[in-house]
Coordinates of C-alpha atoms and ligand atoms in Angstrom, one line a residue:
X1 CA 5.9 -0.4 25.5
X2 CA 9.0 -1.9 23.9
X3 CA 9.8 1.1 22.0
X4 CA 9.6 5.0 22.2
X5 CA 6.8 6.0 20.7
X6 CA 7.9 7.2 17.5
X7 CA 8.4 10.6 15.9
X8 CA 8.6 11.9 12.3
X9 CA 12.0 12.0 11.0
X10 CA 11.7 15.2 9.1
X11 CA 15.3 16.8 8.1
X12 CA 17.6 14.7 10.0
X13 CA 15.3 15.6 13.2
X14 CA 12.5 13.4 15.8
X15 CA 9.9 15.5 15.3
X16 CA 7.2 15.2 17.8
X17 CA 3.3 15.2 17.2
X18 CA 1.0 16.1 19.5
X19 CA -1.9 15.0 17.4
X20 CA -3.8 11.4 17.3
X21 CA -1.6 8.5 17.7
X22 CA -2.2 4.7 16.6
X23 CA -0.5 1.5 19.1
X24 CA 1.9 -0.3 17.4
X25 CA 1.0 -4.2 18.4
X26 CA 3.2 -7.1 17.7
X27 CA 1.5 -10.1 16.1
X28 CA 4.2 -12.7 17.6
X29 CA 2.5 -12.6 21.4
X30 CA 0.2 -9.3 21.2
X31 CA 3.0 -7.4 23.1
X32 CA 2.3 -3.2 22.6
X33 CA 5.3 -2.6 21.2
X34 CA 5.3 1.5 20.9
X35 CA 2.9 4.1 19.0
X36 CA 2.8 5.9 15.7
X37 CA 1.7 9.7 15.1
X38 CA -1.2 9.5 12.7
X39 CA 0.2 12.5 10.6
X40 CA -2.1 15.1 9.2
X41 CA -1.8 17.4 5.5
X42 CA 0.6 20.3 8.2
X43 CA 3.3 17.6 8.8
X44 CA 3.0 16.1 4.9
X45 CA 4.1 20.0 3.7
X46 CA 6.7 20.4 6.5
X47 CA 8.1 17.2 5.2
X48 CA 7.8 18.6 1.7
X49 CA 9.0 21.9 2.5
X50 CA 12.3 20.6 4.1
X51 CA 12.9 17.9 1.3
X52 CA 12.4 21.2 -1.1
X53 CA 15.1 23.2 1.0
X54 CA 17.3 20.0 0.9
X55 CA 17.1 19.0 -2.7
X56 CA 19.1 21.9 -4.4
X57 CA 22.3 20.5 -3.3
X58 CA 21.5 17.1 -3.3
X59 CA 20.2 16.9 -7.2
X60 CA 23.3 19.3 -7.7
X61 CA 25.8 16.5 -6.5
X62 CA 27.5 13.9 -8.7
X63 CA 25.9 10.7 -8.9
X64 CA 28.6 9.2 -8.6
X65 CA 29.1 11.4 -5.3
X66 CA 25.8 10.8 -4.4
X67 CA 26.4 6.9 -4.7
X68 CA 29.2 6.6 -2.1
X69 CA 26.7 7.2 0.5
X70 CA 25.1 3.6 -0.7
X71 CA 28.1 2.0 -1.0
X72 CA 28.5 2.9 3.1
X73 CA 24.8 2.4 3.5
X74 CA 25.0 -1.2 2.2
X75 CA 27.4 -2.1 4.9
X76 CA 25.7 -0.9 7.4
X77 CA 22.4 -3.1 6.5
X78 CA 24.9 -6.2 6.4
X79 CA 26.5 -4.8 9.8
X80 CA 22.6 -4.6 11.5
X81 CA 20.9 -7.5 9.3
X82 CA 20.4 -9.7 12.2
X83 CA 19.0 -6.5 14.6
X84 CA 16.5 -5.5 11.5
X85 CA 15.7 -9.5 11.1
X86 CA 14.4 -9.2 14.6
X87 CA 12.2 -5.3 14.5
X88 CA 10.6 -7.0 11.4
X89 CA 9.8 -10.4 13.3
X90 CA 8.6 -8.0 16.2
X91 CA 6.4 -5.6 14.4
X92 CA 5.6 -7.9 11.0
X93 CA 5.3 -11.5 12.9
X94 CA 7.4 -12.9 10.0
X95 CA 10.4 -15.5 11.0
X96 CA 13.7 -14.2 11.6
X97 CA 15.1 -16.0 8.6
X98 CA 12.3 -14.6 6.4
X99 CA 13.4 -11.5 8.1
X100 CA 17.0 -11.5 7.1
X101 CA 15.6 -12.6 3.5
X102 CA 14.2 -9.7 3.4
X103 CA 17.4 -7.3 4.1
X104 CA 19.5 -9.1 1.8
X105 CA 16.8 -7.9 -0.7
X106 CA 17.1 -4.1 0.2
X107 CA 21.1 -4.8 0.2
X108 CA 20.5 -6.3 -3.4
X109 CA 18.5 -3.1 -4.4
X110 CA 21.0 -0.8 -2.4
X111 CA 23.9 -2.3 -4.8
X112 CA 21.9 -1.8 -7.8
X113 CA 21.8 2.2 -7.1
X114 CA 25.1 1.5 -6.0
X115 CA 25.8 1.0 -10.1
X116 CA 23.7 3.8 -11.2
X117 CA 26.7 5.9 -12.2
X118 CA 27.1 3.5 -15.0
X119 CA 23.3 2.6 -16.2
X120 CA 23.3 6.4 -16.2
X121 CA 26.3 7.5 -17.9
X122 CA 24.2 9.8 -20.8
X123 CA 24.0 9.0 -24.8
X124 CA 26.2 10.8 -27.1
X125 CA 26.0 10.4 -30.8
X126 CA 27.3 13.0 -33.6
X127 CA 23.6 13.6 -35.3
X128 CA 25.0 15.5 -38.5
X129 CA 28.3 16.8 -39.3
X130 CA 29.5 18.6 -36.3
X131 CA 26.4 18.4 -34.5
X132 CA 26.4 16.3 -31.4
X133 CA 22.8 15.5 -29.4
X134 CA 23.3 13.9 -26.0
X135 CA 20.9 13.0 -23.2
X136 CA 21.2 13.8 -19.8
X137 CA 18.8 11.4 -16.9
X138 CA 17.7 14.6 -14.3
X139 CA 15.9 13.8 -10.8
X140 CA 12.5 15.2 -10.9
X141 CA 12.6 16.7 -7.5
X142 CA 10.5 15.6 -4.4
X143 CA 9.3 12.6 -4.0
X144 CA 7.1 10.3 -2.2
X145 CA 6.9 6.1 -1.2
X146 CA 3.2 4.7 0.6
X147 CA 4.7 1.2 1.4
X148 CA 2.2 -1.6 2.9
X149 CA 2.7 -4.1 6.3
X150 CA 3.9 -7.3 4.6
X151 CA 7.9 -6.0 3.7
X152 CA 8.6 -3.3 6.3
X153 CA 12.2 -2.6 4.8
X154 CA 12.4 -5.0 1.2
X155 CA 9.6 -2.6 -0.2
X156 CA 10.6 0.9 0.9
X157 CA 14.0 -0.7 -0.7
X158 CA 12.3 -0.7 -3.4
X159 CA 12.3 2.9 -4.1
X160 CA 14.7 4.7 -1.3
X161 CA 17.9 3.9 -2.7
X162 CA 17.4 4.4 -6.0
X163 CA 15.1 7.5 -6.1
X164 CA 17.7 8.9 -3.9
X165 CA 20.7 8.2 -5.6
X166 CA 19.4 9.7 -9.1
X167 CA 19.2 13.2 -7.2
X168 CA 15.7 13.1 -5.3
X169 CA 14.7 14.0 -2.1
X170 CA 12.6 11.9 -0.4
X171 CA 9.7 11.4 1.9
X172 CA 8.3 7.6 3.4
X173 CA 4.8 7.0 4.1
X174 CA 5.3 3.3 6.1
X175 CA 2.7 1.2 7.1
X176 CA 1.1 2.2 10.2
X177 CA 1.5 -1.1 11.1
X178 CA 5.0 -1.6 10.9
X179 CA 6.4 2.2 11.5
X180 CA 9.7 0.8 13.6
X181 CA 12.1 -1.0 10.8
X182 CA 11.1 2.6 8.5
X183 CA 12.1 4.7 11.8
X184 CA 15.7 2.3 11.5
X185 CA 16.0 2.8 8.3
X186 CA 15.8 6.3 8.9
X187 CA 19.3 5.8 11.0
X188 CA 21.2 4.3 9.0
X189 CA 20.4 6.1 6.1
X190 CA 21.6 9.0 8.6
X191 CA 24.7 7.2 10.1
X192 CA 26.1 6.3 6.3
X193 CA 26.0 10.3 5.5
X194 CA 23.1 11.0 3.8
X195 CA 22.7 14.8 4.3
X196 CA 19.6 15.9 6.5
X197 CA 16.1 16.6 4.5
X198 CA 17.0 13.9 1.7
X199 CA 15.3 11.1 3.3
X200 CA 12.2 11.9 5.4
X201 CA 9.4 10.0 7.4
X202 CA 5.9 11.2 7.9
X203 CA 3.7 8.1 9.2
X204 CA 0.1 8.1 9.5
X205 CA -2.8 6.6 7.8
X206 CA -4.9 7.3 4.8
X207 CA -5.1 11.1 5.2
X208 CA -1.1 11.2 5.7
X209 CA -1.7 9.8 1.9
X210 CA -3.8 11.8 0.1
X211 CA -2.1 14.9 1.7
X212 CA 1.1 13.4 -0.1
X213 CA -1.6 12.6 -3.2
X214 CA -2.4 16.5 -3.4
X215 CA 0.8 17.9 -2.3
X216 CA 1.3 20.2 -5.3
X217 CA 5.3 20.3 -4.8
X218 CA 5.3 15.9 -4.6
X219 CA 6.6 15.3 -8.3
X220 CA 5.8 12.1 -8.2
X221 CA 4.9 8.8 -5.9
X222 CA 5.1 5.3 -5.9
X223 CA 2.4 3.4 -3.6
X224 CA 2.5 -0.5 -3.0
X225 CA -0.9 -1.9 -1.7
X226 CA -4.2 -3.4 -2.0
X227 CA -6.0 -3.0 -5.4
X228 CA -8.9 -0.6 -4.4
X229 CA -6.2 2.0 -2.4
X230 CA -4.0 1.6 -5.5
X231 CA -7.0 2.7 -7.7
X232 CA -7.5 5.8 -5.9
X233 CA -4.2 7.1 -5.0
X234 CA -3.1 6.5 -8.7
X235 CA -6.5 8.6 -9.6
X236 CA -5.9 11.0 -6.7
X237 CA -2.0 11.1 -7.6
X238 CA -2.4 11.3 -11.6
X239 CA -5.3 13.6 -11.3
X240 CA -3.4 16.2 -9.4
X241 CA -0.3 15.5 -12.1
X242 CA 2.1 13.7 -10.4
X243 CA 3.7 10.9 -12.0
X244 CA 2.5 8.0 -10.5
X245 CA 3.2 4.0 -10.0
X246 CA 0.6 1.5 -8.1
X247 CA 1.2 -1.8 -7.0
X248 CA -1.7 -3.6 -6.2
X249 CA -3.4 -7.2 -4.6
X250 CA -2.4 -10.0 -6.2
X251 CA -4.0 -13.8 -7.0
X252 CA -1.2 -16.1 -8.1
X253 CA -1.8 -19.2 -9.7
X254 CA 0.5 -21.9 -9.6
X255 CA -0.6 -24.7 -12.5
X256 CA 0.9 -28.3 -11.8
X257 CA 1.2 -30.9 -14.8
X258 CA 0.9 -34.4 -14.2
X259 CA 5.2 -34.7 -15.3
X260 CA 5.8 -32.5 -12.7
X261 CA 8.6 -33.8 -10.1
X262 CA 6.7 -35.1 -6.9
X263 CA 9.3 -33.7 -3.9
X264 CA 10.3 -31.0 -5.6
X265 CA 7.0 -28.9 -6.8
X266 CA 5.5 -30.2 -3.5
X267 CA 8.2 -28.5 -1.3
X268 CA 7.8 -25.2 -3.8
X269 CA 4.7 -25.1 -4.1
X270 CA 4.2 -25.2 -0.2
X271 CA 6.7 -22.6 0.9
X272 CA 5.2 -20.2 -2.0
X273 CA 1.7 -20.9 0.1
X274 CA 3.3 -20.5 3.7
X275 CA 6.1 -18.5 3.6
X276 CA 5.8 -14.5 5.7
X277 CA 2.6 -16.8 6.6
X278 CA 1.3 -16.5 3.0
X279 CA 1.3 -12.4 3.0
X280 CA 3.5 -11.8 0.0
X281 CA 2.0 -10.4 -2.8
X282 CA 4.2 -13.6 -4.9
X283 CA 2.2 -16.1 -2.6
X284 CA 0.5 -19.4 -4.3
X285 CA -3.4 -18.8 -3.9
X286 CA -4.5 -21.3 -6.1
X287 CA -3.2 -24.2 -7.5
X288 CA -4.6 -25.7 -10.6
X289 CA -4.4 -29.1 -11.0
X290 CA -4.1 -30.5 -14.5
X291 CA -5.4 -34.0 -14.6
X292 CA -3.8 -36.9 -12.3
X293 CA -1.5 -35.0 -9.6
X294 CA -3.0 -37.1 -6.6
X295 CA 0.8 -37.9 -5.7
X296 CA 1.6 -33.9 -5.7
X297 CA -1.5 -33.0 -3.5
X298 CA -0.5 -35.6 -1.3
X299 CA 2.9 -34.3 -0.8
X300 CA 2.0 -30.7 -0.5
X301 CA -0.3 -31.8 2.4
X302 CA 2.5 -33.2 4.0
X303 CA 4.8 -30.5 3.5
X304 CA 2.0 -28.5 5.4
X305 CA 1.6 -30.5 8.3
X306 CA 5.4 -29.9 8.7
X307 CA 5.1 -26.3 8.6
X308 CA 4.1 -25.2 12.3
X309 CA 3.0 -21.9 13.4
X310 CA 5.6 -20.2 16.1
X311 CA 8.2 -22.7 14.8
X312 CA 8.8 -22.3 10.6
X313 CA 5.6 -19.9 10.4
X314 CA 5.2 -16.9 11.5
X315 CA 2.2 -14.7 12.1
X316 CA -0.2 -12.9 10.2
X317 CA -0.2 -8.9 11.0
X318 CA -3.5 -9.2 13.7
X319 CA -6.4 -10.5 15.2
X320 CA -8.5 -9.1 12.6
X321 CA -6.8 -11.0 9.7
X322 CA -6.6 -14.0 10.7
X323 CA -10.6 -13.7 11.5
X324 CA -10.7 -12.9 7.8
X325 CA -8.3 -15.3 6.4
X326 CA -10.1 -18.1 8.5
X327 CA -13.5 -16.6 7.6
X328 CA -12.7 -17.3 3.7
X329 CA -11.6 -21.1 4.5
X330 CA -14.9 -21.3 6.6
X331 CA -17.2 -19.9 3.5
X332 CA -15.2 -22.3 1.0
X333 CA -16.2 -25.8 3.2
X334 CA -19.9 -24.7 3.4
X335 CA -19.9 -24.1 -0.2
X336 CA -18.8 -27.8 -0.8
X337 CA -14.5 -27.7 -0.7
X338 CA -12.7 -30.1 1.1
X339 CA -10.3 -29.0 3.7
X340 CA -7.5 -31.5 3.4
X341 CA -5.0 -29.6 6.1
X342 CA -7.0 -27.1 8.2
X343 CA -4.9 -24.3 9.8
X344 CA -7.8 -22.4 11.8
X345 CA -7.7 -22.2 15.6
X346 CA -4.0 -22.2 15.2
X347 CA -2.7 -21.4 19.6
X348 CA 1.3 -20.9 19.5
X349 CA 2.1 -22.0 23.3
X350 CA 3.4 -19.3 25.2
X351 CA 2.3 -16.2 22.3
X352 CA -1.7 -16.9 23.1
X353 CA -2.1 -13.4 22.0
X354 CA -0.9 -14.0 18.7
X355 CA -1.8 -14.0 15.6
X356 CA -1.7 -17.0 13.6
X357 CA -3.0 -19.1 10.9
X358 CA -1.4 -22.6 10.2
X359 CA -1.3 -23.9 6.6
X360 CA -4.3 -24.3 4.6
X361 CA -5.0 -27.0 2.0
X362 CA -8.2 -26.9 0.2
X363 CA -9.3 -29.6 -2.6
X364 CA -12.1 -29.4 -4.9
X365 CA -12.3 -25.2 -5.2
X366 CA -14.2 -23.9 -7.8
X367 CA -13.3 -21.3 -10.1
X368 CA -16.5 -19.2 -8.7
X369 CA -16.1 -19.4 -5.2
X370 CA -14.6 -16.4 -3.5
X371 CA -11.7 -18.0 -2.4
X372 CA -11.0 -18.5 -5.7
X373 CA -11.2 -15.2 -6.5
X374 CA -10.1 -12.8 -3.8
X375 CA -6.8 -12.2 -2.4
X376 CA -7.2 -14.1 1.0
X377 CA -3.2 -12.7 1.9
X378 CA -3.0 -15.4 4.4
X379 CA -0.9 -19.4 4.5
X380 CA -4.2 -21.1 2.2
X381 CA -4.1 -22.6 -0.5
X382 CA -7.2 -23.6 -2.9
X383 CA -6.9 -26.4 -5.2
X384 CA -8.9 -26.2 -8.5
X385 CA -8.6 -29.2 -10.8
X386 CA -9.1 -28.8 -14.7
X387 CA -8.2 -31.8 -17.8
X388 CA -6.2 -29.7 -20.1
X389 CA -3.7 -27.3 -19.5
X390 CA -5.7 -24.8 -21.7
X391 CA -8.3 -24.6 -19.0
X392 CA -5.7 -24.3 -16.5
X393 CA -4.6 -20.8 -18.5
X394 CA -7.7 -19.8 -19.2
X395 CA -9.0 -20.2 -15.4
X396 CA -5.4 -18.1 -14.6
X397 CA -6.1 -15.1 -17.3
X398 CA -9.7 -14.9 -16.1
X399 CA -8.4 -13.5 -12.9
X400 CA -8.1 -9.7 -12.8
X401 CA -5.2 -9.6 -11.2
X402 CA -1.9 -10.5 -13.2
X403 CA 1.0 -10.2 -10.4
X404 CA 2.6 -13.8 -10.6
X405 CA 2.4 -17.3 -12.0
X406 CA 3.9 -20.5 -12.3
X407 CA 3.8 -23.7 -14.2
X408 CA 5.2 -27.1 -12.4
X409 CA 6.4 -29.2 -15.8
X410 CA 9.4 -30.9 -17.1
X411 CA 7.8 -30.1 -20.6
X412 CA 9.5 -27.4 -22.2
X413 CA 6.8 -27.2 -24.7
X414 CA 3.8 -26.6 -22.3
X415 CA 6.1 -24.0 -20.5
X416 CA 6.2 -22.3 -23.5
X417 CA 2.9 -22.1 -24.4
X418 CA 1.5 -21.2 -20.7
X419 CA 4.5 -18.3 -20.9
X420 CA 3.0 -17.0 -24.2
X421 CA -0.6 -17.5 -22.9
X422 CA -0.3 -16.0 -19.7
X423 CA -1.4 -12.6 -18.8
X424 CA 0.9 -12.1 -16.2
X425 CA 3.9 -9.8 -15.3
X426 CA 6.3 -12.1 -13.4
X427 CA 6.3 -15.9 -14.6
X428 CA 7.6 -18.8 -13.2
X429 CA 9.0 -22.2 -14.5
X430 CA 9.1 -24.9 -11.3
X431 CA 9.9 -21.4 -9.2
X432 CA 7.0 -21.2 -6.7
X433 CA 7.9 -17.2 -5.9
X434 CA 9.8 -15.8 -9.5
X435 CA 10.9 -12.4 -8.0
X436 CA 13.2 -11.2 -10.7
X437 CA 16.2 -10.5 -9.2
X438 CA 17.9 -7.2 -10.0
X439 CA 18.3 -5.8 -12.3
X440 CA 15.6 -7.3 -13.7
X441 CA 12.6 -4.9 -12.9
X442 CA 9.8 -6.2 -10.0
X443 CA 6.2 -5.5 -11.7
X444 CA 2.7 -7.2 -12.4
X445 CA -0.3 -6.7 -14.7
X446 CA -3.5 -6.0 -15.2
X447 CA -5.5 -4.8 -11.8
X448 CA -1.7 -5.8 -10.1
X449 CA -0.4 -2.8 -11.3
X450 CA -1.5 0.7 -12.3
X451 CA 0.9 2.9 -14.3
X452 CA 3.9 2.0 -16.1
X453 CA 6.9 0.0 -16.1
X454 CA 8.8 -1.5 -13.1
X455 CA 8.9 -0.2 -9.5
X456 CA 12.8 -1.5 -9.2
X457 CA 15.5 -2.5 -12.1
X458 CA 16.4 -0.5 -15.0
X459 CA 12.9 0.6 -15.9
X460 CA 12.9 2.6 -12.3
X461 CA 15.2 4.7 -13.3
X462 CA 12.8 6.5 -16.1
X463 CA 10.4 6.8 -13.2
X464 CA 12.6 8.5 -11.3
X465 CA 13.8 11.0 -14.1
X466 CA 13.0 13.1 -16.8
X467 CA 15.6 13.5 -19.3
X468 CA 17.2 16.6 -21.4
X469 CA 18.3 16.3 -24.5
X470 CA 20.7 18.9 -25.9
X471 CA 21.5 19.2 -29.5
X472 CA 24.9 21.2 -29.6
X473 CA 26.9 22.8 -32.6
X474 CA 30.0 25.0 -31.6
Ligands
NAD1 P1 -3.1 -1.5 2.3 O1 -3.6 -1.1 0.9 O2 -4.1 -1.6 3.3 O3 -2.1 -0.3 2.8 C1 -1.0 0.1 2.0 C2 -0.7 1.6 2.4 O4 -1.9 2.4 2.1 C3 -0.4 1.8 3.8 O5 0.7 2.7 3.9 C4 -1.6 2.4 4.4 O6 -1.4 3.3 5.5 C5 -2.2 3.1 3.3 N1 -3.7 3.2 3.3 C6 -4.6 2.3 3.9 N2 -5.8 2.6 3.6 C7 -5.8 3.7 2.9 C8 -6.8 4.6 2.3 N3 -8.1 4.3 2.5 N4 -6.4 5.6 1.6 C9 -5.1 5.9 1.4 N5 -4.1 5.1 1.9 C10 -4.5 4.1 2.6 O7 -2.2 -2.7 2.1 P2 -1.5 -3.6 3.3 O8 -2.6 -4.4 3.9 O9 -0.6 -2.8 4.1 O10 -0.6 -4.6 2.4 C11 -1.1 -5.8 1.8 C12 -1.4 -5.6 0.4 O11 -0.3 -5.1 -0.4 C13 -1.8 -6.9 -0.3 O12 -2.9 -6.6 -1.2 C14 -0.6 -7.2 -1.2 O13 -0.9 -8.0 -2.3 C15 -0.2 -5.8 -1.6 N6 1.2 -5.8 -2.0 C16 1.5 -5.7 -3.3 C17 2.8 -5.7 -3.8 C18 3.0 -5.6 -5.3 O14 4.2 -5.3 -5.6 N7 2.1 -5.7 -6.1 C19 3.8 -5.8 -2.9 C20 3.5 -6.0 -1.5 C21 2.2 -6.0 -1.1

């Protein structure tokens, strides 16, 4: 073991667990790398019970008080971005760079809480004569993040610093898979002042979950994941009144235009496919060709066969998914696709244990294959070809997801229309990935998402408050 085995971080304290515990495995080489308590309902309400005791003076500081803690914690993630780069790359398989990428998007979150004292600042306005109604943006109390493997610390970002800085206190459910960089975070959120019982770290599997689902003193929960747990921990959540916001699976669809430039979508479109070896809920799945884009496919192809696994790809999280990510490219050739760059069997010299997938370009998909229609979460991408670039939307909006999608054009006109068309939360025009950057909110669609508004930007803070407003005559 590389690590300790890890402990809960419940108020400011490693608490141990004597109960069931899960090996931690990295996917670079298959090196154990420590183990993670598999938490039951008793350590979900000590958790709680703490964050209780701690939120009174927490929610009864400033926020601008409460802020300063963010403005030190952002330094501190800049101070240790290279040491977190590496825990991700150890635990996640992702490349360093994609791993530093990833910090410098919890940074970018951490300075948006950091402004929170002035997207905050309440509304005054004199109703009638001498009578003055204002709003005031409280924290709802305590609350609760289920984050998923493929972002160990951009997700939880998602959430931590800005939940926390509007007055809640907190507890993280991480990935099981990747408990370490949530055990850091649980540091440096400590080392920057934040006082003990705000932020809090109970890891564990699905019953850790739905003991945070039925915890009747949770207000409310996010939960990023795949689109059946999202379904039921939103039911479970909403059902036992919590407010609630699910992320779920995704299916991206990336349409390409004949006009399209040649280097330039074929280079996007690629590192949208291969990038965190193609397990990012923005990844390319499918790629509709629209009429003759021969030249394009050609390119992306060669794009691929430049992307190596252990070199500018990293690994996908285990053994087991890349069975089921190679499984899927498998099914599609029997069922009459063409493999044009085949990434199965992929063997990184030295890190035979690990798990990897090279890039995956498939030609001649159809719409009802399931590779078409399932998220495969792995470096693949399936080609479907259509005339008109009505058919190309039409095949996208079918799909019941609705997280991402992008148009490669240098017609403004059919950018337009596929923008007004598409039933899609987060759009892109010749931008392979379009992740809003803050403050513009992060959010899908349809069976993408479940609840409403944005899990980060401006629409997070109404998630993460209720508000009073007081109608005063003296
Ligand atoms: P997952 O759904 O398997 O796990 C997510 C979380 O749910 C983990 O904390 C896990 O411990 C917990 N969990 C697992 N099984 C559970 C169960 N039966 N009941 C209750 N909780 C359970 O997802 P993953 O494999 O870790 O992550 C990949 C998925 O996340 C992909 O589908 C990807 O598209 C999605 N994702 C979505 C977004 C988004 O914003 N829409 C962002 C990142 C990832």
């Amino acid at each position: 073991m590389k690590y300790d085995p890890l402990t809960n971080r419940i108020g400011g304290e490693h608490v141990p667990f004597d109960g069931e515990h899960l090996d931690v495995v990295s996917p670079v080489d298959g090196t154990p790398l420590s183990c993670v308590p598999l938490s039951t309902a008793a350590e979900v309400d000590r958790a709680v019970s703490v964050a209780q005791d701690a939120y009174e003076a927490w929610s009864a500081c400033t926020v601008k008080e409460r802020s300063q803690v963010f403005y030190r914690y952002r330094e501190l993630l800049q101070r240790h971005a290279n040491e977190l780069a590496d825990l991700i790359r150890s635990e996640n398989g992702k490349t360093h760079g994609e791993g530093r990428a990833e910090v410098a998007k919890a940074i970018e979150i951490t300075e948006f809480a950091c402004s929170l004292p002035q997207l905050t600042a309440g509304e005054v306005m004199e109703v009638s004569a001498g009578v003055e109604c204002r709003v005031e943006h409280v924290p709802i109390g305590v609350v609760a993040s289920i984050t998923p493997f493929n972002f160990p610390s951009m997700v939880p970002h998602w959430t931590i610093p800005i939940a926390i800085c509007l007055g809640n206190t907190f507890i993280l459910k991480p990935s099981e898979k990747v408990p370490l960089t949530a055990d850091r975070t649980a540091d440096l959120l400590q080392e920057a002042g934040l006082p003990a019982g705000v932020f809090n770290v109970v890891h564990g599997d699905r019953t850790a979950v739905e003991a945070i689902c039925d915890h009747q003193k949770i207000a409310a929960l996010t939960f990023v994941g795949s689109t059946p747990i999202a379904k039921q921990v939103y039911v479970r959540a909403t059902a036992n009144l919590k407010r609630a916001l699910a992320m779920g699976g995704a299916k991206n669809h990336l349409i390409v235009l004949p006009d399209a430039d040649v280097e330039q979508t074929a280079v996007n479109v690629t590192a949208s496919m291969a990038g965190c070896a193609g397990q990012r809920c923005m990844a390319a799945a499918t790629m509709i060709a629209v009429g003759e884009v021969q030249a394009i496919i050609d390119s992306i192809c060669d794009e691929s066969r430049q992307t190596i696994p252990g070199e500018n790809l990293g690994a996908v999280i285990s053994h087991e998914a890349k069975e089921r990510i190679e499984a899927y490219i498998t099914e599609a050739e029997r069922a009459g696709a063409t493999v044009l760059v085949d990434g199965r069997g992929a063997v990184v010299p030295g890190c035979e244990e690990g798990s990897y997938v090279g890039p995956t370009v498939i030609d001649n998909v159809r719409p009802d294959m399931r590779i078409a229609q399932e998220e495969v979460f792995g470096p693949v991408l399936a080609i479907v070809r259509v005339q008109q670039l009505d058919e190309a939307i039409e095949l996208e909006n079918a799909s019941p997801f609705g997280n991402a999608a992008a148009i490669y054009t240098q017609s403004g006109d059919a950018a337009r229309s596929f923008i007004d068309a598409a039933s899609v939360g987060m759009l892109g025009v010749n931008v392979g990935v379009p992740v809003p950057r803050e403050p513009f909110g992060f959010g899908g669609w349809n069976e993408s998402r479940f609840g409403a508004g944005d899990i980060t930007g401006t629409s997070a803070i109404g998630f993460w408050t209720q508000s009073k407003k007081i109608t005063t005559r003296w």
